[in-house]
Structure formats: C-alpha cells, structure tokens
XYZ file of C-alpha atoms in Angstrom:
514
model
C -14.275 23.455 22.669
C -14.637 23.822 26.481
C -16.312 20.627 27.377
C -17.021 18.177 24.186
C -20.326 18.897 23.052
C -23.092 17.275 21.366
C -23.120 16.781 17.616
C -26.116 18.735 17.605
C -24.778 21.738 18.957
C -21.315 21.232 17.535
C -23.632 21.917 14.238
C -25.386 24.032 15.471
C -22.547 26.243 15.946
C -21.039 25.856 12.708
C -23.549 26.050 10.730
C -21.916 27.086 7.303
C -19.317 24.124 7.986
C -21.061 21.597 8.977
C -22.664 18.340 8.261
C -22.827 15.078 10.192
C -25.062 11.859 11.181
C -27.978 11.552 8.804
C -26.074 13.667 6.542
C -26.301 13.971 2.503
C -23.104 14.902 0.629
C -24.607 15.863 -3.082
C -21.518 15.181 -5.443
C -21.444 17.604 -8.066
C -19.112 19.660 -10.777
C -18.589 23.498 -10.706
C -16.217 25.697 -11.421
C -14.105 27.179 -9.010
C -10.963 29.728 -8.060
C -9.322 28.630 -5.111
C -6.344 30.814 -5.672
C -8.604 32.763 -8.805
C -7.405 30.538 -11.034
C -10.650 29.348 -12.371
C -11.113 25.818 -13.427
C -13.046 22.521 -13.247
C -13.916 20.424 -10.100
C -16.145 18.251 -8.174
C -17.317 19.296 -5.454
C -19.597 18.321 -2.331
C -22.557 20.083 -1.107
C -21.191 22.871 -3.180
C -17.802 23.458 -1.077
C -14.091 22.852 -2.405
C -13.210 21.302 -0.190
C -15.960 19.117 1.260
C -17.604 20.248 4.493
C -16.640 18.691 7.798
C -18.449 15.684 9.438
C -18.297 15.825 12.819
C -19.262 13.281 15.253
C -18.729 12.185 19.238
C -17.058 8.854 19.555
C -19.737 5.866 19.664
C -21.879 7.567 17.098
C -23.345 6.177 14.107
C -22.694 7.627 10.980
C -25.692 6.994 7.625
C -24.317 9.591 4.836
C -26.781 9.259 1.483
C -24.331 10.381 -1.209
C -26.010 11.486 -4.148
C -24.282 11.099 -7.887
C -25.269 14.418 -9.697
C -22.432 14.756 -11.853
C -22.840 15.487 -15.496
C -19.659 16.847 -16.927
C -18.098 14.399 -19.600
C -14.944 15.604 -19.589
C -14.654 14.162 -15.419
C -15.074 11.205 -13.800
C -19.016 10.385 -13.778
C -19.263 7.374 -11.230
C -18.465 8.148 -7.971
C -17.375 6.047 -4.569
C -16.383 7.741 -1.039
C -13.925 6.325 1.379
C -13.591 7.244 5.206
C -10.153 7.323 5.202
C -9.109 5.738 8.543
C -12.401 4.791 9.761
C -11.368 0.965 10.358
C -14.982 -0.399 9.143
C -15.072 -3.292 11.467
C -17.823 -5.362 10.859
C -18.707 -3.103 7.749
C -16.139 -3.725 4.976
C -18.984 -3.090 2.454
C -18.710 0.438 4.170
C -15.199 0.891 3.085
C -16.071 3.068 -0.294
C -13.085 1.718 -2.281
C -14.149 0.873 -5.844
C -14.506 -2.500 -7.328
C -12.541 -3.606 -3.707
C -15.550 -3.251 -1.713
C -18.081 -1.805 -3.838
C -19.221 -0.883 -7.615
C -19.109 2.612 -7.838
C -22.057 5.210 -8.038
C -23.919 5.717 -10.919
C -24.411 9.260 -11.805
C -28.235 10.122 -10.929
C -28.227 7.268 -8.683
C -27.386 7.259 -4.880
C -25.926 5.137 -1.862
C -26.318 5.504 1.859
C -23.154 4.595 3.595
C -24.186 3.394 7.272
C -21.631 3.099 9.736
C -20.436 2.820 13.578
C -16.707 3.488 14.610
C -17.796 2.638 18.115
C -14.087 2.380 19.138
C -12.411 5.402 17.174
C -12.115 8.795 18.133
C -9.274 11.775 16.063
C -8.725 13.114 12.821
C -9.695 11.529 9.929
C -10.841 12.546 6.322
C -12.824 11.771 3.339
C -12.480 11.440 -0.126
C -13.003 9.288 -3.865
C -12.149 5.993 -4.218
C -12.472 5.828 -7.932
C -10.063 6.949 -10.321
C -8.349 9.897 -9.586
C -11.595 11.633 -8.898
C -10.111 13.004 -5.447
C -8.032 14.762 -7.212
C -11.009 16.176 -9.195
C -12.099 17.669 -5.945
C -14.066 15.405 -4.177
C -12.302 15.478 -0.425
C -13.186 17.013 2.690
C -11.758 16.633 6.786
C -13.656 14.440 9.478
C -13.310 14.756 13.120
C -14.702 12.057 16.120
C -14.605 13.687 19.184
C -13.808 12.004 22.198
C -15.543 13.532 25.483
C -13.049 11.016 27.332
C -9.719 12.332 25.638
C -6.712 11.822 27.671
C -5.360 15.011 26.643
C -8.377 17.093 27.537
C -6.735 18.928 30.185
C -3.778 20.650 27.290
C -5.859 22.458 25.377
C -8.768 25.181 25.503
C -10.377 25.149 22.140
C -10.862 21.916 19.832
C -13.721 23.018 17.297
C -13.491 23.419 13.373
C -12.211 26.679 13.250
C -8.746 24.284 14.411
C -8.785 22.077 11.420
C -6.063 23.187 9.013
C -6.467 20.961 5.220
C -3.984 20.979 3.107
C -3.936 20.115 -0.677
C -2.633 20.771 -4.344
C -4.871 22.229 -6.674
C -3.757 22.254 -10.409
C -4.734 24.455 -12.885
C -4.828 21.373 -15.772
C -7.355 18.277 -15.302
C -5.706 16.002 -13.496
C -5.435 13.400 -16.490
C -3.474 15.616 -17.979
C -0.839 16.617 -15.183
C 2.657 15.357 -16.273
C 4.197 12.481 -13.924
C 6.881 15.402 -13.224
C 4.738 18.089 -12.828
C 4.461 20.352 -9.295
C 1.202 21.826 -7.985
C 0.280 24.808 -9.490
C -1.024 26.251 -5.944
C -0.753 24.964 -2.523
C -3.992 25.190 -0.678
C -4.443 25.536 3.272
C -8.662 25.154 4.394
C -9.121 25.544 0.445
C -7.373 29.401 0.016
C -3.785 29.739 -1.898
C -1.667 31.720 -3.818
C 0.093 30.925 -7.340
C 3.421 32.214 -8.510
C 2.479 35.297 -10.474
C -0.769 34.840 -9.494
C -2.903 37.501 -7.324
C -2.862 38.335 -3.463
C -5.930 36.262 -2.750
C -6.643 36.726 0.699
C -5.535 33.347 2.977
C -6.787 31.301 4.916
C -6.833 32.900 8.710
C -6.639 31.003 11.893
C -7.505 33.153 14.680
C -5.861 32.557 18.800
C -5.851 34.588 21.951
C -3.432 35.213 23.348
C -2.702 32.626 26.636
C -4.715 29.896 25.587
C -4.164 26.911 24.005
C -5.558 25.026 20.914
C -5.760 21.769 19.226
C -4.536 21.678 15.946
C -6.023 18.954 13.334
C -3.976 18.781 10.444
C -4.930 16.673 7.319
C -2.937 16.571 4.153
C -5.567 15.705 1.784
C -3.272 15.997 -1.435
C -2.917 13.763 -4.323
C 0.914 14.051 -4.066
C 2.999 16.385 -2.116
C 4.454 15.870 1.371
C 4.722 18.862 3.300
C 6.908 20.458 6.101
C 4.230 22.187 8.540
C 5.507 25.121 10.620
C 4.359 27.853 12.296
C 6.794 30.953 12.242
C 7.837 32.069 16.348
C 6.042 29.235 17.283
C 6.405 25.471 18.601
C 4.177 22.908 19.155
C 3.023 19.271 21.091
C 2.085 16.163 18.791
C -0.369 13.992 20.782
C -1.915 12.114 17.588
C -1.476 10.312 14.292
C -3.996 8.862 12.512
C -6.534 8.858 14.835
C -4.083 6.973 17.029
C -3.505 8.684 20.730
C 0.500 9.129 21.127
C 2.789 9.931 24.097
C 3.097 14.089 23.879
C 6.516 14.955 21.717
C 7.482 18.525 21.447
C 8.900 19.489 18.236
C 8.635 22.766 15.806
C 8.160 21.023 12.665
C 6.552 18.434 10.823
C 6.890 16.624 7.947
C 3.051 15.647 7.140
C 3.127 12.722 3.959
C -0.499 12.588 1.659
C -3.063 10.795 4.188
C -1.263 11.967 7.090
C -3.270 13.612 9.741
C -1.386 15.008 13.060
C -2.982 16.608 16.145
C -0.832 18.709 17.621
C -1.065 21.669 20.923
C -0.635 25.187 20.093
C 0.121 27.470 23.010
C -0.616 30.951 21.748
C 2.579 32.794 23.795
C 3.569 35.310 21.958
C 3.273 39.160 20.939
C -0.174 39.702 19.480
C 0.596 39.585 15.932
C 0.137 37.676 12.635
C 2.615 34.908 11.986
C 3.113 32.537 8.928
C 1.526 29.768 8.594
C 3.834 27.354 6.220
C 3.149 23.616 4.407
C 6.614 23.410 2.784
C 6.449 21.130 0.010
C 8.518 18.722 -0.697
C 9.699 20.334 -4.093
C 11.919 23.066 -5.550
C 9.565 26.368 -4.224
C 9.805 29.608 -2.263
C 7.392 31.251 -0.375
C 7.585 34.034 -2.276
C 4.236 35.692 -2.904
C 3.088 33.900 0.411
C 2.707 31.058 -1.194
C 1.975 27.398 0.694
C 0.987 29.561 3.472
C -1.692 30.622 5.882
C -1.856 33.422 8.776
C -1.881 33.145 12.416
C -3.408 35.759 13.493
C -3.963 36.723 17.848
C -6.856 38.886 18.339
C -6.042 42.295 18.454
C -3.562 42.397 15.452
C -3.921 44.342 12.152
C -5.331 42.279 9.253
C -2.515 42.411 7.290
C 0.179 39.654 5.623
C 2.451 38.773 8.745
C 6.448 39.968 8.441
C 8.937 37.281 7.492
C 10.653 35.292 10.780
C 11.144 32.183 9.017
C 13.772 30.218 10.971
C 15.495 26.278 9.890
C 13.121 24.083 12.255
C 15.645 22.807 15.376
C 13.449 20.539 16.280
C 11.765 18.499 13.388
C 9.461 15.514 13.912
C 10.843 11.742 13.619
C 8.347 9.420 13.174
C 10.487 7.245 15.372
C 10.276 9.384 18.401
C 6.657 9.157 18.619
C 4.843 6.545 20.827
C 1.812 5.316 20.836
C -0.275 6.354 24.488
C -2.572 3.045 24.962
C -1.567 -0.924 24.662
C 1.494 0.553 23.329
C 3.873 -2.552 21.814
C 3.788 -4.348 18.362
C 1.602 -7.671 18.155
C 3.679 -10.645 17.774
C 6.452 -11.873 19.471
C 8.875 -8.175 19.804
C 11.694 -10.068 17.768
C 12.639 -10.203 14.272
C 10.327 -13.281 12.839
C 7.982 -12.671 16.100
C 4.947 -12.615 13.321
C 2.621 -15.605 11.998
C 3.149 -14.268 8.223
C 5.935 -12.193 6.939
C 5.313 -10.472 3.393
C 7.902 -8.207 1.633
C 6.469 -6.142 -0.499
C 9.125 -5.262 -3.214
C 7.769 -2.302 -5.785
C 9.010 -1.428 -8.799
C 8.764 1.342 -11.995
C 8.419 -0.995 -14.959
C 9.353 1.360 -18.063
C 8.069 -1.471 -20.709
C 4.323 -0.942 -19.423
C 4.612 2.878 -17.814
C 3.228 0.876 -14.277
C 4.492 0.643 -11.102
C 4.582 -3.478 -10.214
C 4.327 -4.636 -6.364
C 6.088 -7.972 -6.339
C 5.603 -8.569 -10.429
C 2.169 -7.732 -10.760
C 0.604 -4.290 -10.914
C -2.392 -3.632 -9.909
C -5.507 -3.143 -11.930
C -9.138 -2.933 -10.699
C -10.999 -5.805 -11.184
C -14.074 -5.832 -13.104
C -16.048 -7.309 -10.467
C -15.710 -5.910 -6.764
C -13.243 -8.309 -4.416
C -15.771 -8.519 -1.726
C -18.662 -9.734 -3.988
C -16.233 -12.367 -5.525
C -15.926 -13.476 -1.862
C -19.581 -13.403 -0.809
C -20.625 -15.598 -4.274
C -18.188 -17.680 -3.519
C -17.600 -18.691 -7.338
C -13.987 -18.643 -6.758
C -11.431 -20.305 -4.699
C -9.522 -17.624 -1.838
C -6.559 -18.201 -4.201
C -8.525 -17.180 -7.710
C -9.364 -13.978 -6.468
C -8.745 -11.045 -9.161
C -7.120 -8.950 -9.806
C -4.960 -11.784 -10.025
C -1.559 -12.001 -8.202
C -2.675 -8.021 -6.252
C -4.980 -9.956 -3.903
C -2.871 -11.997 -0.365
C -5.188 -14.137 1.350
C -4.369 -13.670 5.001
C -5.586 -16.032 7.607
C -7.872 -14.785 10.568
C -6.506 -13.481 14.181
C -2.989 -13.424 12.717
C -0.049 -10.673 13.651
C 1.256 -9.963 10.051
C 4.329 -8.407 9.106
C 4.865 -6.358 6.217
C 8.190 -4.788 4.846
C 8.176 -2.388 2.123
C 11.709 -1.793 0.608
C 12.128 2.139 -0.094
C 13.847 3.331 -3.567
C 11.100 3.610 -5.720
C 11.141 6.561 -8.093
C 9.402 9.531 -7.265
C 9.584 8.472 -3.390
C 8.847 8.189 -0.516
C 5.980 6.820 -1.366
C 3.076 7.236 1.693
C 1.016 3.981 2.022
C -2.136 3.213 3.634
C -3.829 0.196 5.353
C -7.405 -0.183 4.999
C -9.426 -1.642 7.879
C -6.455 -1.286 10.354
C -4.154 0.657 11.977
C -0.450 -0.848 12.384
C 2.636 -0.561 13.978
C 5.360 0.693 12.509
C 7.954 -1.122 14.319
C 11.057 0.287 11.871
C 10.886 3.915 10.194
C 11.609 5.328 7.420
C 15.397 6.894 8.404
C 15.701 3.931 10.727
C 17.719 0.628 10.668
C 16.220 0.069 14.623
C 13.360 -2.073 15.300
C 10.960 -1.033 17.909
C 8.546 -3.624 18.951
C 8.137 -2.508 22.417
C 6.205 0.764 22.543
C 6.175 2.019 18.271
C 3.986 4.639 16.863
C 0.507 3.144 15.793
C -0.963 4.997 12.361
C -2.543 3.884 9.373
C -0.329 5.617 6.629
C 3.580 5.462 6.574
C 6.495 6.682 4.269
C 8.835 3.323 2.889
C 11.311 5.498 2.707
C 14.269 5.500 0.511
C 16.693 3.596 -0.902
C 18.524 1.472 1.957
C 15.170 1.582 4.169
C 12.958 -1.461 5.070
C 9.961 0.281 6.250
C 7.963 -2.827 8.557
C 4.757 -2.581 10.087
C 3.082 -5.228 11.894
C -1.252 -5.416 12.512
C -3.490 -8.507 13.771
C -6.320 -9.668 11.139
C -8.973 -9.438 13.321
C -11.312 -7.349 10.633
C -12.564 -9.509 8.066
C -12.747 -8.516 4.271
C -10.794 -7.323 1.525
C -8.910 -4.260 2.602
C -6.481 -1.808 0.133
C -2.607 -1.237 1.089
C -1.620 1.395 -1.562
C 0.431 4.291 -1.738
C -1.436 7.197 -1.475
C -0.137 9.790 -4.041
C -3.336 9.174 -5.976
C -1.365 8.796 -9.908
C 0.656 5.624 -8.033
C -2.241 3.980 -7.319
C -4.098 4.839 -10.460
C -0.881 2.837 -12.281
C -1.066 -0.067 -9.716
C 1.009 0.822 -6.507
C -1.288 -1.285 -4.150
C -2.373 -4.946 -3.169
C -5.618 -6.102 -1.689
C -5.539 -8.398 1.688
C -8.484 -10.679 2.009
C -8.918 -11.381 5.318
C -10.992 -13.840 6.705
C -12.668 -14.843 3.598
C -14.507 -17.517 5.259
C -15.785 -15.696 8.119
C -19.682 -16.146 8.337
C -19.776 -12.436 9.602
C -18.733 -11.165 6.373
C -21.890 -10.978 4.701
C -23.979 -7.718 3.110
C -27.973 -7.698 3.531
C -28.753 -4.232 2.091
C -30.272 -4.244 -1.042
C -28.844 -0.768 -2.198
C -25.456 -2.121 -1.821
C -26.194 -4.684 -4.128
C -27.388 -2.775 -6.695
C -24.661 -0.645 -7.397
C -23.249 -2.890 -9.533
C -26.073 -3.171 -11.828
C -26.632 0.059 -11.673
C -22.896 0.489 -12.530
C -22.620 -2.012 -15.442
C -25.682 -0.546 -17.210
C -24.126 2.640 -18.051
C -21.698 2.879 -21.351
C -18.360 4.927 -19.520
C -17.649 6.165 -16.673
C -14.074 7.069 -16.973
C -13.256 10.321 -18.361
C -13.129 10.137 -22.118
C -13.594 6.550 -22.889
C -17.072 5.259 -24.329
C-alpha cells in the first residue's frame, strides 16, 4: 500500500470491493456459478463471497446487517460473527447465536457496533447460525496497522493481496454426506470442478522486484489446505491477527479459520505460476483445479506451465513465535496455570453427535449471555447444561484437547481471546517461553495433547468449537462464561434486546422445520 492509508481512501480505491465503518451488509439469497455450476446461496451485498471490510487499527466499526432472506428451502434467521475480533468489553458484539445473541429475524435488522482498539491483521467474517456459512454468508476483513513492525518487508498491502479460500458444493449443505469432498475449491470466489469447464481463475497480479503481503483466509466449512506457490517461497510474519517472529518456509498447511500473512518477493522470470490450496483429501490438480495464477506484469494471459515441486520447507506451527510479550501466561511449567481443563471429545454412534467430555452440545433456547444478565440462574445452571465452564476472572487457564477424533484434525477456535499454544499438534514439547499466539489450532491426532493457555480478562460467554462448521452443528464445542459477575458485563441497546422477541415470534427458522 505505500504508506497505510485512510479508510476513506482505502475505499475509495476499491470501490467495487469495498465496504467498511458505517457499513450495511444486506443478507440475501441468489443464485450463483462460482465454478458455472449454478446453485443456491446467500450472499452479502450481492457478492459470493462477502465484500471486504477494511479498517485502520483504533477504528470503530457500526455494520447494520439487514435480514432479507426469503428462500424456504435455507436458513431464514441470520447472525454474523467477526471471527477473531476479541470483543472486549462487547461480548453482545460477538454474533454467535443463542451464545451471545438471538439471531436475526428475516425483514428485521441489527447494527453491530464495535471497537478493536488493540487489534490490527487478518481476520474474517461469517454466520453464526446453523450452517448458514456454509450457505454463503462469509467474506475477509483486514485492520491495518500504520505502526506495523514489518512495514519496512513489503511494498504493496491492499485488497488486491487477500487470497480466500473455500469449498463450494454443488448440493445444499444439509444434504452433503459426513464423507463427502468439495465439489470445487474456490480461491477469491473463482474455481474449477472435475469435468467441469475452464472458468477463468482467480489472478493475482506482481511486478517483478517488489514485494507483497499476502493475507490468506481459509474461510471453508471443512477442508484444510496446503498453500503453495509454484517457483516461489515465502516469509510468515502473522497468524491470527497475532504479529510472529519472520519464518521462511515454501508451504503451508492453512486449517478452516486459519488466516496467515505471509511476504512474497516477486524474483523470478516474468511469467504466470500456480497458485495451489492442496486439500487435505484424495485430489489432483488436474483441470487446474484448487488453484489460482500468479501472474508478473508483462506475461501472456494464459494458464501457467506445470513446475509443481514436494514443498522442502513446510510450515510447523511449532517453529513460529509470537513477535510481542512473547511467553505463555502462567507459571512456564507443567501445572503453571490457575485451572487446568481437558477437553476429551468423542463420536458417539448411539446419537450420530460428537460429545466433549459426555455432553454434546446443543444451542440453548435462550442466549447464554441473557441467562447471565437476568440473573435467574445460578453460574452453575447455565444451559446448555454440562457445554457451559464457568471460569473465574483474571485467571491463566489451561486447556488440553486430546487429538483422535474421527474425521480429524479437528481446527478449534477461542472466542474473545487469543491463546498460546504452548504444545502443537506433531509435538510432545512444551513451549511456554516464547509459543505462537493464534486464536484457532489443530488437536491433532491420535497420541497428541494439543494445550493452549489464555488469561480471562474478557468477560462473557465465549464459544471454543471446532470449526469445520457440520462438527459444531452436531455439538463439537463448549461455552466459557467468564466473569459472570462482572458489573461491566451489561447490554443497554434496545435493538439488542429485541432480537429475541423478534426471533421467538416467527414459526421456523431452520431450513425445513415448521
């Protein structure tokens, strides 16, 4: 981007992209043909996927999301979380359904208002309700940071850099198969399908001699992928939004909620060059599928030539480091936290759920954080019962989360915090000196003991679920209630509070029940 510059005329600029503070995101259905495949979605403002929000660190973001979706055969309530954003001091900001909110009514709308004052990176943005996200309803989200410690590495940071990646399906996603693969890999919302026509990809466009920031987001329901870029290498200096010590590699393995920013030094011969999110199932790239084109200025428009090569070089989540205030809270030994939780999941055939410590989880009928704020029931009543862990206030908490799980690894995510993963997935070592800081992890597989450690210094009840959207939707996750007694944690707006009578007044909104 040169120097970071203002919202305004980082909008300005990308006009067709673009859509930030005092923003509306209109939530809609349409048909569309990513890879000309034609077939159901929701989509925002009109785009699949959603346009970017953009803002400079310190900036306030009020979004009015507006509920105009009409097609019975989807998901007609609606919710949107800022995946990442760490909503301190604004759980009711968190857009997770019946966690901290009722959802949105169709024809009805909700201004989320909200200040990251401390955040800066990649994040992205998507449903909380159902598996409406993987309906459609996604999109990328970028802070800026006009103080980044990294400025001096790269020449261009703008949204032409942010590569998406997702699974599109040509079946409604209630009716995917638990072993089904994507039908279509999509990178910035192009793709090809086996069999399927040469749709023209998704283009990234370098000079040759300068250097670029790369934000990548996998926004899928499912896959993992294995990001490359073909004659090429590159320098990871974030995850999650968190700022991490530079780590060359030429690969990397990017998990559902993942986001990496990485430095792309455009060195070699003007040409095009394959762009390649491997998934992390039985596929070729035949057809150039799961793949995008590099292209320098000055080469032929024109599918690049094959020089796939095995990556030398592949990121470990244990190699990276995190850049500021670098070790674990707690004392850096084993039992060095206030509360230790293991978080044993299983597949329970007799049910068809997945159970995290006996209980699955199933939404609650009324929102966690109104439960709280009523305060009709005791820390230790609240429901869904046995899925909600009261944690105490100012804490350092460690969690471990036993690998092994069919269909694995299994990506979670913290709401309302990042953490440190002091032992990877792959790993039997324990870092609590200087570990990589993130907000979604892999547990691994069988054998691993995935830990993370994070203070509870963010009151309200916050989500820890595995992100491959059909795990959670059959009850991977648990809710932390943190703080429950803080006098902070309190919601004056009267649109917030009427969601859920707004909510409760309508007969379904769940596709195909009434």
């Amino acid at each position: 981007m040169g120097n970071v510059r203002s919202l305004s005329t980082l909008c300005l600029t990308f006009v067709s992209s673009c859509v930030a503070l005092n923003a509306q995101l209109v939530i809609s259905n349409a048909k569309v043909a990513p890879d000309d495949f034609v077939n159901d979605a929701i989509v925002v403002n009109g785009d699949y996927p959603g346009p970017v929000l953009a803002a400079v660190k310190g900036e306030r973001f009020q979004i009015n999301v507006m509920n105009v979706l009409v097609n019975g055969s989807m998901n007609g309530s609606t919710s949107i979380h800022w995946h990442g954003i760490n909503q301190h001091l604004s759980n009711e900001m968190d857009g997770t359904a019946m966690v901290t909110q009722c959802p949105i009514a169709s024809g009805h709308s909700f201004m989320y208002d909200f200040t990251p004052a401390n955040q800066s990176g990649t994040f992205w943005y998507h449903s909380h309700f159902a598996l409406q996200y993987c309906e459609g309803l996604r999109g990328p989200m970028v802070i800026y940071d006009p103080l980044d410690p990294y400025r001096d590495m790269y020449d261009v940071d703008d949204m032409s850099t942010i590569l998406t990646i997702l699974d599109w399906y040509h079946t409604d996603p209630y009716d995917v198969p638990a072993s089904a693969t994507p039908d279509a890999i999509l990178i910035n919302g192009r793709g090809r399908y086996e069999g399927g026509p040469a749709v023209p990809l998704s283009v990234l466009s370098v000079v040759q001699g300068r250097r670029y920031r790369i934000r990548i987001i996998n926004m899928a329901c499912k896959p993992s992928y294995v990001f490359s870029i073909d004659g090429h290498t590159f320098t990871v200096i974030e995850a999650d939004a968190e700022n991490t010590l530079p780590l060359a590699v030429d690969s990397i393995q990017i998990l559902a909620g993942q986001r990496y920013s990485l430095i792309l030094n455009a060195n070699q011969t003007v040409d095009n060059y394959w762009i390649r999110a491997n998934p992390n199932y039985d596929s070729t790239f035949a057809g150039a599928q799961h793949s995008a084109i590099l292209r320098y200025e000055g080469a032929q428009e024109r599918d690049p030539i094959d020089r796939y090569l095995p990556s030398s070089n592949p990121l470990s989540e244990q190699n990276l480091h995190a850049l500021e205030s670098p070790a674990a809270p707690g004392l850096p030994e084993a039992g060095g936290a206030d509360v230790s939780l293991n978080l044993v999941s299983v597949w329970d055939g007799n049910v068809g759920r997945f159970l995290i410590n006996g209980y699955t989880y199933t939404p609650p009928t009324t929102p966690v954080l109104l439960q709280i704020l009523t305060g009709q029931l005791d820390a230790l009543q609240l429901q869904p019962f046995g899925s909600v862990y009261t944690l105490p206030p100012n804490k350092t908490i460690e969690l471990s989360i036993p690998g092994g799980q069919p269909e694995g690894q299994h990506p979670f995510h913290l709401h309302g915090h990042a953490f440190s993963v002091v032992r990877s997935a792959g790993s039997n070592a324990y870092n609590y000196y200087n570990p990589v800081r993130r907000d979604t992890t892999s547990n691994g597989d069988a054998g691993d003991n995935v830990t993370i450690r994070f203070r509870t210094d963010n009151s309200g009840p916050w989500l820890f679920h595995c992100h491959i959207d059909w795990h959670l939707e059959l009850g991977m996750a648990v809710v932390f209630a943190e703080g429950t007694d803080d006098p902070s944690l309190s919601v004056t707006t009267s649109a917030w509070k009427q969601l859920c009578p707004n909510y409760d007044v309508i007969s379904s909104t769940i596709r195909n029940e009434s």
